[in-house]
Amino acid sequence: MELLKRLNESFSASGYESEIRDVIIDYLSQWYTITTDSLGNVIAAKEGTEEHLVFCAPMDSSGYYLNHEKDDKAYCFTKLSSASKGKVDGAKARTCSGIKGTFSEDGKTFVSDEKLVLPTVADIIVPFSVSEYRINSRHGDLYGLLLLAERLKNVPQEITVVALAQTSLRQRGAFGKIPVSADLYVLIELLENQRVSLGDGAVLCLKDGSYLCPQTVKEKARRFDKIYVGEEKPSLAFELSRQGHGRRVASVKIPAKGIGTTEETFCVVDVFDLCNKLTSLCEKGLTKS
Amino acid sequence: MIKTLSNAFGPSGCEKHVAEIIMSFLPASALVSMDKMGNLYATKEPEGESKGTIMLCAHMDEVGFIISEIHEDGTLSFQPVGGISSSCLLGKRVCIGETLTHGVIGTVAVHQLTKESKEQDVPISKMYIDIGAADATDAKTMVSVGDYVIFDTQFLQTETCFFGKALDDRLGCAAIIEILNCYQPKNYRLVACFTVQEETGLRGAKVASRVIQPDVAIVFETTTCNDIPNEKEEKQVTQFGEGVALSVADACTIYPANLRDFLVSLAERDSIAFQFKKQTFGGNDCGSISISNGGVPVAVFSIPCRYLHTPVSLASCSDYEASVRLGLAFLKEMETKPWNF
C-alpha cells in the first residue's frame, strides 16, 4: 500500500502532474526505460520478442486555480477543467508549492492556513481526498497500471506503460508521444455507474458514447465476466483509438464512486482482480489467435 | 496597418483579402508561403545554425454570417459563422460578398411588438438583411446564396484605444507583423503563421502546426474583457489597460507552468505590464497546436478586448504594445536560453 499512499499524497492536478510523475518514474524505472513528452505523459518501455502491448491509465486529477486575491487574503478560484466536480465547501486543500489551506464553508474562496507564506494568483490547488490515503482513495486506475507493470516486467512481450497526463481536459494526454503501431492498447480507467458496484471486479467496456470495442478484443476477453455498455462522453478510449493510423484499444474499468470529487473511492480488490486477469491474458498472448 | 487589417473582409473560410494585406506588410527578409487550406506562413531562417523552430501564430478570420436564402421580396436570411449573439445585431450595417454590397439587419418594427416581446432577444432566424432590393430578381443581381457577410464598421484609433471590428484577431496579426519587421533570429528558425478558420473550430492551426513542427509556439490573441459595471472583480476575465494577459488554462488548453513562469520573469524584468486571465472559458489556436506532433509547449499573449464578436470591439493601445514587447523579449531570450519547456 506504500505505493498507493505515495500516489495519493502527490500533487496531480491536470497539467501540474510533476509530483506524481516523479513517483511513477521512480517506481517504473526499476524495470523500464523512461521517457516523457511535452504534454507530461510518462512512457515506460521494455523490450520483448513477441507482440507489442501498450497499457495506459490517467495520472491526473481535478484541480482549481487561484484567480483573484481579495482584500482579506482570501482567494477566489476557478476550475482547471470541467472534470472538477462536487462541492469543496470546507475541504482542506494545498497548492502546487505545498501551501496548505481550506476552502471556505460557502465554497467560494480559499484561505491559506499559513500566515507567513501566501499563495499567489495563478497557483493551482487540489482538495485533499476525504480519506487521504486509506484503501478507499484516488488513483485506482493508475495504481492498477503500476502494479500490472511490475507483474509484466519479465513477460516475453514488448511492453509499454503510459501514465497519461491532462486527461481531464479534452483527453489531451492521448495526443502525446505514445507508440503508434503496437499490437494492442489497453486503457485502464475508473468507472462510476449504478450498474457496477465496488467489489464487482474489473469490468470490460464494450461501448461508450463514442468508443466501440474491436471484435478481436471481445473474443480474447472472455475472462472478464463483468461487461459494461455505456453512453459516456467524452471518451479517452475513443481518442486513443483514433490517433495515428488507428489503434486497437481495449477499455477496462475499475468500479469507483465520486470520481472527480473529494470523496473519490475505489476498492483495491477490484484493482487486484484487474491485474490478475490482464496478467493471465498476457501470459497466453493477448493478440494471438 | 491595424486600420487596414481591421477593415478588411475576412470571415472564416474567406481570409484571402486579409492574407494579401498581411503579405504587403511583411518584411522582404521573410520567406512567404501558403498551404492549401489558406494558412499564410512567413519564415525567417537564422543567421547561423538552427537549434529548433519557434512558431508565432494569429488567426486571420473574423466572425460573420453567410447568406442562406433570398426571399421573394428581396430580403436575405442568414446564418452565423462563428459565435455571435443575436442581441447585438439589429439595425447594424453589414457588407455582403466580395463586392461589399451594403445592407442592414432588420426585423419586425418595434411599433409592431408587444410589451413582452420588446424585452426578448430576437433570434437570428427571425432577422433578415435588407439590401434595398425591389424583389428576389433584383437582389440576385447583387448577392448570391453562400455569400459571406461582415459587419460594416470603420476602424477608429484614439490616443489610447482602438475601436473596430475584427480586432479579434487582426490585433494579433498586427503584433506578429511588427515583430517580424524588427527582429531577425540568430540561431533558430522563426515561423509566423496567420491561420484560417479559428472561429469555427481552430481548424487552420491543426494543419499549420503539422506543417511547421514547432518546438515551442506563442499565439497572439485577444480575449474577453468584461470589466464593466455590475460585474464582480473576480468574474472579470481581464482588465482593460492592465497589460497583456497570460493564461493558466482555458477550455482547450492547460498551459505549461514553466513556460508561463519564464514569460512572467521576462515581463517583470523588462517592466512589461501583464495580468493573468481569471476564467477558463473560451479557447484559441493553442488548443490545436499544443496537442499536435506529440505535444508542443504553448503560451498565449491575449490583448483584453471589450465587446468581442460584435460590430465594434474596443482594445487598449498599451495592452497591444505590451504583447509586442513581450513577444520580442521572448524571442531574444530564446537565443540563449535552453529550450526545456
XYZ file of C-alpha atoms in Angstrom:
630
model
C 0.000 0.000 0.000
C 3.032 2.259 0.224
C 2.770 2.996 -3.494
C -0.912 3.926 -3.226
C -0.119 6.211 -0.316
C 2.602 7.966 -2.315
C 0.288 8.403 -5.290
C -2.395 9.930 -3.133
C -0.057 12.284 -1.345
C 1.318 13.602 -4.629
C 0.021 16.712 -6.340
C -1.607 15.639 -9.601
C -3.867 18.410 -10.931
C -4.188 18.239 -14.723
C -1.193 19.915 -16.347
C 0.592 20.082 -12.998
C 1.489 16.427 -12.539
C 5.210 16.798 -11.831
C 4.995 15.378 -8.277
C 3.031 12.297 -9.210
C 5.126 11.915 -12.357
C 8.240 11.644 -10.152
C 6.583 8.892 -8.105
C 5.642 6.986 -11.262
C 9.113 7.343 -12.759
C 10.748 6.302 -9.511
C 8.598 3.160 -9.403
C 8.757 2.108 -13.058
C 12.412 2.921 -13.689
C 13.333 -0.230 -11.743
C 12.275 -2.290 -14.763
C 11.510 0.036 -17.663
C 13.259 2.688 -19.768
C 11.521 6.005 -19.157
C 10.757 8.941 -21.429
C 8.337 11.841 -21.064
C 6.694 14.111 -23.613
C 5.648 17.763 -23.754
C 2.148 17.017 -22.509
C 3.608 15.420 -19.381
C 2.925 11.756 -20.194
C 5.284 9.135 -18.733
C 6.169 6.466 -21.290
C 7.914 3.404 -19.841
C 9.163 0.766 -22.257
C 10.562 -2.756 -22.028
C 11.948 -4.670 -24.992
C 10.438 -8.011 -25.921
C 10.449 -10.613 -28.635
C 6.724 -11.070 -29.032
C 3.669 -8.844 -29.527
C 3.852 -5.171 -28.513
C 1.315 -4.292 -25.834
C 0.666 -0.786 -24.509
C -1.051 -0.259 -21.157
C -2.349 3.218 -20.269
C -4.084 4.942 -17.368
C -4.645 8.590 -16.422
C -2.383 10.117 -13.778
C -4.127 13.474 -13.395
C -6.864 14.558 -11.053
C -9.206 17.507 -10.840
C -7.931 20.853 -9.658
C -8.582 24.571 -9.387
C -6.535 27.695 -9.821
C -6.484 30.860 -7.774
C -7.683 33.660 -9.998
C -8.215 36.638 -7.715
C -6.874 37.836 -4.384
C -9.442 39.521 -2.192
C -8.626 42.171 0.372
C -8.861 39.758 3.308
C -6.192 37.399 1.885
C -8.846 35.010 0.720
C -8.528 33.836 -2.868
C -11.242 33.239 -5.414
C -10.680 30.197 -7.579
C -11.957 28.591 -10.742
C -11.983 25.073 -12.130
C -8.967 23.947 -14.092
C -11.235 21.736 -16.170
C -14.831 20.583 -16.166
C -13.732 17.284 -14.596
C -13.587 19.035 -11.221
C -16.891 18.004 -9.706
C -18.776 18.109 -6.458
C -18.535 20.605 -3.668
C -15.366 21.617 -1.925
C -17.038 23.536 0.896
C -14.843 23.401 3.970
C -12.406 20.919 2.377
C -8.696 21.006 3.080
C -6.512 21.726 0.070
C -2.970 22.559 -0.899
C -1.234 24.479 -3.653
C 1.343 23.108 -6.077
C 4.017 24.804 -3.990
C 2.859 22.988 -0.859
C 0.925 25.746 0.903
C -1.934 24.202 2.861
C -5.276 25.878 3.265
C -9.022 25.483 3.475
C -11.958 26.172 1.213
C -14.493 28.437 2.891
C -17.761 26.926 4.093
C -19.629 28.580 1.237
C -17.127 27.079 -1.224
C -16.336 30.431 -2.790
C -12.839 31.183 -1.526
C -9.604 29.504 -0.444
C -7.711 30.716 2.618
C -4.132 29.755 3.389
C -3.530 28.101 6.781
C -0.071 29.589 6.808
C 0.367 33.204 7.794
C 3.892 33.845 6.537
C 3.797 32.170 3.141
C 0.873 33.132 0.963
C -0.131 31.644 -2.359
C -0.193 33.813 -5.474
C -2.717 34.302 -8.231
C -2.343 31.549 -10.863
C -1.303 28.958 -8.238
C -3.015 25.614 -8.689
C -4.817 23.978 -5.765
C -6.221 20.491 -5.228
C -8.598 19.423 -2.463
C -7.430 16.522 -0.308
C -9.279 13.277 -0.616
C -11.506 12.810 2.424
C -9.750 9.630 3.394
C -6.317 10.957 2.368
C -4.530 7.673 1.684
C -6.613 4.848 3.037
C -7.672 1.899 0.908
C -10.644 3.810 -0.381
C -8.935 6.595 -2.212
C -7.987 8.128 -5.549
C -5.848 6.968 -8.461
C -7.200 3.415 -8.525
C -6.613 3.211 -12.263
C -3.040 4.448 -12.034
C -2.351 2.147 -9.100
C -3.620 -0.760 -11.182
C -1.395 0.253 -14.087
C 1.729 0.367 -11.939
C 1.044 -2.967 -10.225
C 0.402 -4.516 -13.618
C 3.636 -3.041 -14.981
C 5.570 -4.741 -12.194
C 3.912 -8.070 -12.890
C 4.682 -7.846 -16.601
C 8.344 -6.955 -16.189
C 9.532 -10.427 -17.255
C 6.970 -11.441 -19.885
C 8.328 -12.081 -23.402
C 6.185 -9.356 -24.959
C 7.360 -5.854 -25.686
C 5.557 -3.771 -23.067
C 4.960 -0.022 -22.968
C 3.328 1.515 -19.934
C 1.889 5.020 -20.334
C 0.721 7.209 -17.463
C -1.401 9.828 -19.201
C -1.337 13.499 -18.177
C -4.017 16.139 -18.789
C -6.825 13.669 -19.487
C -9.415 15.710 -17.617
C -9.360 18.406 -20.303
C -10.329 17.052 -23.707
C -8.295 13.867 -23.203
C -5.176 15.863 -24.085
C -2.772 13.173 -22.865
C -3.980 10.851 -25.644
C -2.270 13.133 -28.171
C 1.196 12.606 -26.687
C 4.149 10.568 -27.904
C 2.552 7.175 -27.374
C 3.857 4.389 -29.650
C 1.861 4.403 -32.859
C 1.969 0.834 -34.084
C 1.599 -1.517 -31.134
C -0.491 -4.663 -31.496
C -2.922 -3.738 -28.729
C -3.577 -0.833 -26.387
C -5.246 -1.491 -23.032
C -6.719 1.534 -21.303
C -7.417 1.297 -17.580
C -9.876 3.810 -16.131
C -12.283 4.232 -13.249
C -15.971 3.729 -13.936
C -18.857 5.184 -11.965
C -22.220 3.748 -12.871
C -25.162 2.349 -10.950
C -24.864 -0.938 -12.856
C -21.447 -1.660 -11.344
C -20.519 -1.742 -7.671
C -17.335 -1.594 -5.676
C -16.038 -5.150 -5.337
C -17.563 -6.368 -8.590
C -14.117 -6.916 -10.063
C -12.623 -5.456 -13.220
C -15.056 -4.622 -15.989
C -14.584 -4.846 -19.752
C -16.165 -1.927 -21.581
C -17.658 -2.861 -24.955
C -19.034 0.563 -25.806
C -19.333 4.102 -24.519
C -20.583 7.342 -26.066
C -18.088 7.130 -28.930
C -15.881 4.057 -28.420
C -16.598 0.551 -29.678
C -14.591 -2.456 -28.560
C -12.891 -4.224 -31.518
C -14.272 -7.697 -32.215
C -10.863 -9.353 -31.737
C -10.625 -7.908 -28.239
C -14.093 -9.116 -27.343
C -13.177 -12.658 -28.306
C -9.986 -12.633 -26.257
C -11.528 -11.061 -23.190
C -13.896 -13.774 -22.082
C -12.156 -13.794 -18.703
C -13.982 -10.601 -17.915
C -17.277 -11.843 -16.560
C -18.444 -8.288 -15.955
C -19.205 -6.433 -19.171
C -20.226 -2.813 -19.431
C -22.027 -0.962 -22.198
C -22.497 2.748 -21.640
C -23.053 6.144 -23.196
C -20.365 8.281 -21.526
C -18.762 11.138 -23.357
C -16.084 12.258 -23.803
C -14.204 9.017 -24.219
C -10.496 8.619 -23.644
C -10.638 5.171 -25.275
C -12.084 6.688 -28.437
C -9.469 9.424 -28.550
C -6.670 6.893 -28.112
C -8.137 4.650 -30.809
C -8.228 7.317 -33.498
C -4.698 8.668 -33.198
C -2.033 7.859 -35.778
C -3.335 5.387 -38.319
C -5.841 3.979 -35.853
C -5.251 1.801 -32.812
C -6.874 -1.330 -31.468
C -7.914 -0.329 -27.951
C -9.357 -2.444 -25.155
C -11.042 -0.457 -22.402
C -11.063 -1.993 -18.925
C -12.580 -0.330 -15.914
C -12.336 -0.360 -12.158
C -15.618 0.400 -10.334
C -15.480 3.662 -8.404
C -17.627 6.270 -6.708
C -17.423 10.033 -6.542
C -14.969 10.365 -9.432
C -13.554 13.893 -9.582
C -14.861 14.816 -6.134
C -13.148 14.906 -2.760
C -14.829 11.595 -1.965
C -13.493 9.508 -4.845
C -13.433 5.882 -3.782
C -12.420 2.539 -5.234
C -11.761 -0.919 -3.872
C -8.283 -2.480 -4.096
C -9.859 -5.910 -4.566
C -11.025 -4.700 -7.980
C -7.524 -3.485 -8.810
C -6.015 -6.850 -7.924
C -8.690 -8.579 -9.987
C -7.817 -6.399 -12.977
C -4.111 -7.173 -12.592
C -4.784 -10.917 -12.307
C -6.951 -11.006 -15.406
C -4.664 -8.927 -17.585
C -1.541 -10.793 -16.434
C -3.197 -14.107 -17.176
C -4.277 -12.905 -20.626
C -0.786 -11.607 -21.363
C 0.776 -14.933 -20.476
C -1.377 -16.544 -23.145
C -0.671 -13.823 -25.692
C -3.225 -11.064 -25.928
C -3.252 -10.735 -29.692
C -2.535 -14.323 -30.681
C -5.391 -16.186 -32.321
C -1.656 48.825 -40.609
C -4.140 47.956 -37.847
C -6.790 50.089 -39.542
C -6.347 48.277 -42.871
C -6.407 44.899 -41.164
C -9.478 45.693 -39.062
C -11.485 46.982 -42.013
C -10.576 44.031 -44.244
C -13.128 41.449 -45.374
C -12.219 38.088 -43.836
C -14.874 35.862 -42.275
C -13.886 32.249 -41.550
C -13.400 30.455 -44.855
C -12.737 33.643 -46.841
C -9.481 35.033 -45.473
C -7.662 35.717 -48.759
C -8.067 39.513 -48.597
C -6.583 39.585 -45.114
C -3.728 37.367 -46.300
C -2.986 39.784 -49.154
C -2.885 42.720 -46.753
C -0.596 40.871 -44.361
C 1.748 39.959 -47.217
C 2.015 43.626 -48.154
C 3.273 44.451 -44.650
C 5.745 41.575 -44.275
C 9.494 42.279 -44.494
C 11.326 41.217 -47.634
C 13.565 39.016 -45.483
C 10.653 36.680 -44.695
C 10.005 33.699 -46.955
C 6.257 33.732 -47.611
C 4.141 30.693 -48.477
C 0.569 29.456 -48.186
C -0.864 25.975 -47.672
C -3.895 24.510 -49.409
C -6.176 25.465 -46.542
C -5.176 29.122 -46.801
C -2.854 29.435 -43.807
C -0.176 32.017 -44.533
C 3.421 31.394 -43.418
C 6.281 33.877 -43.077
C 9.567 32.161 -42.285
C 12.779 33.750 -41.110
C 15.763 31.453 -41.268
C 18.534 32.010 -38.693
C 21.779 33.752 -39.424
C 23.677 30.735 -38.049
C 22.933 27.089 -37.323
C 19.354 26.416 -36.193
C 18.619 24.867 -32.811
C 14.911 24.495 -33.471
C 11.714 26.201 -34.572
C 9.572 28.794 -32.832
C 6.061 29.323 -34.145
C 4.173 32.595 -33.770
C 0.500 32.368 -34.588
C -2.519 34.639 -35.016
C -5.729 33.969 -36.868
C -6.840 35.986 -39.857
C -10.538 35.139 -39.805
C -13.340 37.055 -38.120
C -16.865 36.106 -37.134
C -19.530 36.913 -39.706
C -22.508 35.448 -41.481
C -23.408 33.573 -44.632
C -26.457 34.222 -46.814
C -28.744 31.186 -46.614
C -31.791 32.288 -48.628
C -33.027 35.092 -50.894
C -36.736 35.774 -50.341
C -39.299 36.834 -52.942
C -39.363 40.352 -51.507
C -35.578 40.692 -51.908
C -34.648 40.325 -48.244
C -31.992 37.822 -47.207
C -31.903 35.169 -44.496
C -28.523 34.488 -42.963
C -26.712 32.209 -40.549
C -23.789 32.997 -38.259
C -20.210 31.927 -38.999
C -18.565 31.693 -35.578
C -20.050 32.639 -32.228
C -22.290 35.710 -32.428
C -25.080 36.733 -30.082
C -28.274 37.891 -31.777
C -28.607 40.657 -29.180
C -26.007 42.846 -30.913
C -27.295 42.630 -34.479
C -30.489 44.609 -35.058
C -30.056 47.811 -37.016
C -26.402 47.130 -37.791
C -24.960 47.774 -41.235
C -23.268 44.876 -42.990
C -21.237 44.260 -46.160
C -22.067 41.255 -48.302
C -19.772 39.316 -50.605
C -16.558 40.437 -52.173
C -18.381 43.281 -53.923
C -19.207 44.598 -50.445
C -22.897 45.158 -51.137
C -24.335 47.245 -48.316
C -27.204 46.029 -46.175
C -28.827 46.438 -42.791
C -30.015 43.760 -40.371
C -33.727 44.169 -39.709
C -36.740 42.504 -38.175
C -40.312 43.393 -37.272
C -40.618 47.112 -36.452
C -40.608 47.976 -32.775
C -44.049 49.565 -33.160
C -45.485 46.164 -34.020
C -44.082 44.411 -30.958
C -45.978 43.653 -27.779
C -44.614 44.874 -24.451
C -43.391 41.344 -23.631
C -41.686 40.734 -26.968
C -39.816 44.046 -26.711
C -38.000 42.585 -23.694
C -36.880 39.442 -25.526
C -33.925 38.878 -27.836
C -34.935 38.333 -31.433
C -33.433 35.087 -32.750
C -31.304 35.278 -35.894
C -33.832 33.054 -37.671
C -36.355 35.918 -37.415
C -33.978 38.573 -38.695
C -33.190 39.386 -42.291
C -30.724 41.518 -44.211
C -32.252 44.301 -46.261
C -30.153 45.460 -49.226
C -32.859 47.707 -50.618
C -33.683 45.278 -53.431
C -37.102 45.542 -55.104
C -37.547 41.771 -55.233
C -35.618 38.485 -55.443
C -34.596 39.074 -59.053
C -33.159 42.465 -58.164
C -31.408 41.026 -55.084
C -29.800 38.252 -57.145
C -28.071 40.837 -59.317
C -26.212 41.980 -56.182
C -25.772 38.925 -53.938
C -25.950 35.124 -54.016
C -26.783 32.411 -51.525
C -23.476 31.441 -49.910
C -22.060 34.967 -49.932
C -20.232 35.886 -46.761
C -21.326 38.861 -44.658
C -19.271 41.025 -42.291
C -20.076 43.997 -40.093
C -19.741 47.335 -41.890
C -17.589 49.070 -39.289
C -14.862 51.621 -39.908
C -11.801 51.477 -37.661
C -11.042 54.345 -35.321
C -7.972 54.983 -33.192
C -7.769 57.467 -30.346
C -4.707 58.275 -28.241
C -5.302 55.264 -26.048
C -7.770 52.930 -27.753
C -8.616 51.010 -30.887
C -12.285 50.829 -31.934
C -13.132 48.452 -34.747
C -14.497 45.157 -35.955
C -12.378 42.011 -36.120
C -9.827 43.217 -33.586
C -10.087 39.507 -32.774
C -7.602 38.680 -34.155
C -6.278 41.326 -36.510
C -4.514 42.860 -33.493
C -2.691 39.555 -33.089
C -1.790 39.588 -36.789
C -0.523 43.171 -36.480
C 1.584 42.306 -33.425
C 3.325 39.489 -35.284
C 3.898 41.674 -38.350
C 5.533 44.305 -36.118
C 7.777 41.669 -34.575
C 8.802 40.237 -37.941
C 9.711 43.697 -39.156
C 12.119 44.388 -36.326
C 13.533 41.012 -35.354
C 15.888 38.562 -37.073
C 16.558 35.258 -35.272
C 20.208 34.343 -34.804
C 20.121 30.631 -34.095
C 16.610 29.281 -34.621
C 14.005 29.185 -37.324
C 11.126 31.579 -36.740
C 7.862 30.761 -38.494
C 4.930 33.136 -38.220
C 1.635 31.605 -39.180
C -1.543 33.530 -39.907
C -4.230 30.878 -39.623
C -7.674 30.410 -41.129
C -10.933 29.185 -39.588
C -10.084 29.687 -35.922
C -13.578 30.927 -35.160
C -15.135 27.723 -36.446
C -13.075 25.184 -34.504
C -9.356 26.054 -34.516
C -9.123 24.291 -37.880
C -6.302 26.117 -39.649
C -3.918 25.732 -36.725
C -4.347 21.943 -36.786
C -2.818 21.884 -40.246
C -0.308 24.683 -39.647
C 1.212 23.006 -36.626
C 1.761 19.792 -38.572
C 3.405 21.788 -41.357
C 5.699 23.829 -39.097
C 6.537 21.135 -36.478
C 7.413 23.762 -33.858
C 9.423 23.176 -30.703
C 7.510 25.930 -28.927
C 4.646 28.174 -30.021
C 3.254 31.549 -28.994
C -0.264 32.523 -30.034
C -1.147 36.221 -30.248
C -4.821 36.673 -29.499
C -7.487 38.848 -27.995
C -9.591 37.789 -25.043
C -12.752 38.716 -23.215
C -12.545 41.917 -21.211
C -15.659 42.272 -19.093
C -14.503 44.907 -16.601
C -17.877 46.505 -16.943
C -20.421 47.861 -14.436
C -22.150 45.285 -12.215
C -19.527 42.597 -12.909
C -17.690 41.405 -9.787
C -13.937 41.839 -9.955
C -13.222 38.121 -9.600
C -15.570 37.375 -12.503
C -13.823 39.830 -14.785
C -11.756 37.753 -17.196
C -9.254 40.560 -17.821
C -8.995 44.256 -17.168
C -8.647 46.915 -19.800
C -5.264 48.655 -19.933
C -3.689 46.370 -17.333
C -1.364 44.682 -19.802
C -1.097 41.560 -21.913
C -2.979 38.609 -20.399
C -1.292 35.252 -19.767
C -3.393 32.131 -19.290
C -3.249 29.304 -16.763
C -5.894 27.234 -18.536
C -8.871 27.652 -20.815
C -11.499 25.410 -22.355
C -8.978 23.780 -24.720
C -5.546 24.069 -23.147
C -3.686 23.763 -19.864
C -0.672 25.982 -20.363
C 2.756 24.685 -19.265
C 3.665 26.355 -15.987
C 7.392 26.552 -16.705
C 6.872 28.465 -19.959
C 4.408 30.786 -18.250
C 6.796 31.374 -15.334
C 9.552 32.187 -17.829
C 7.318 34.752 -19.545
C 6.369 36.285 -16.199
C 10.053 36.657 -15.324
C 10.696 38.415 -18.656
C 7.737 40.748 -18.164
C 8.888 41.631 -14.655
C 12.493 42.121 -15.771
C 11.514 44.463 -18.631
C 8.615 46.180 -16.784
C 6.057 44.937 -19.297
C 2.525 45.168 -17.933
C 0.847 41.755 -17.707
C -2.098 40.122 -15.981
C -3.486 36.630 -15.606
C -6.714 35.652 -17.289
C -9.175 34.906 -14.488
C -11.591 32.496 -16.121
C -11.192 29.346 -18.177
C -13.890 29.718 -20.800
C -13.031 30.202 -24.457
C -10.184 28.742 -26.436
C -7.731 29.663 -29.160
C -5.301 28.097 -31.637
C -3.186 26.862 -28.715
C -5.810 24.129 -28.302
C -4.824 22.642 -31.654
C -1.117 23.396 -31.594
C -0.458 22.049 -28.100
C -1.705 18.548 -28.929
C -0.013 18.298 -32.317
C 3.186 16.377 -33.051
C 3.026 14.518 -29.752
C 2.693 17.740 -27.744
C 4.030 21.276 -28.167
C 4.679 23.766 -25.316
C 2.446 26.785 -25.921
C 1.600 30.157 -24.439
C -0.939 32.766 -25.438
C -0.466 36.547 -25.323
C -4.002 37.886 -25.108
C -4.947 41.508 -25.636
C -8.001 42.299 -23.471
C -10.815 43.341 -25.771
C -14.273 44.572 -24.822
C -17.292 43.532 -26.901
C -15.635 40.699 -28.818
C -17.663 39.221 -31.685
C -19.839 42.327 -32.007
C -19.828 45.084 -34.657
C -17.348 47.201 -32.655
C -14.704 45.932 -30.254
C -12.533 48.095 -28.057
C -8.902 47.445 -27.125
C -6.177 49.402 -25.378
C -3.121 50.557 -27.341
C -0.933 49.943 -24.291
C -2.086 46.320 -23.969
C -1.292 45.792 -27.644
C 2.153 47.315 -27.183
C 2.747 45.092 -24.150
C 2.057 41.994 -26.226
C 4.554 43.108 -28.899
C 7.188 43.922 -26.284
C 6.747 40.592 -24.504
C 6.957 38.787 -27.845
C 10.234 40.478 -28.676
C 11.660 39.885 -25.206
C 10.753 36.195 -25.504
C 12.345 35.778 -28.931
C 15.560 37.498 -27.902
C 15.844 35.457 -24.718
C 15.269 32.209 -26.620
C 18.572 32.764 -28.422
C 20.481 31.958 -25.249
C 18.052 30.095 -23.004
C 17.919 26.267 -23.051
C 14.625 25.117 -24.620
C 13.439 22.851 -21.837
C 9.743 23.674 -21.522
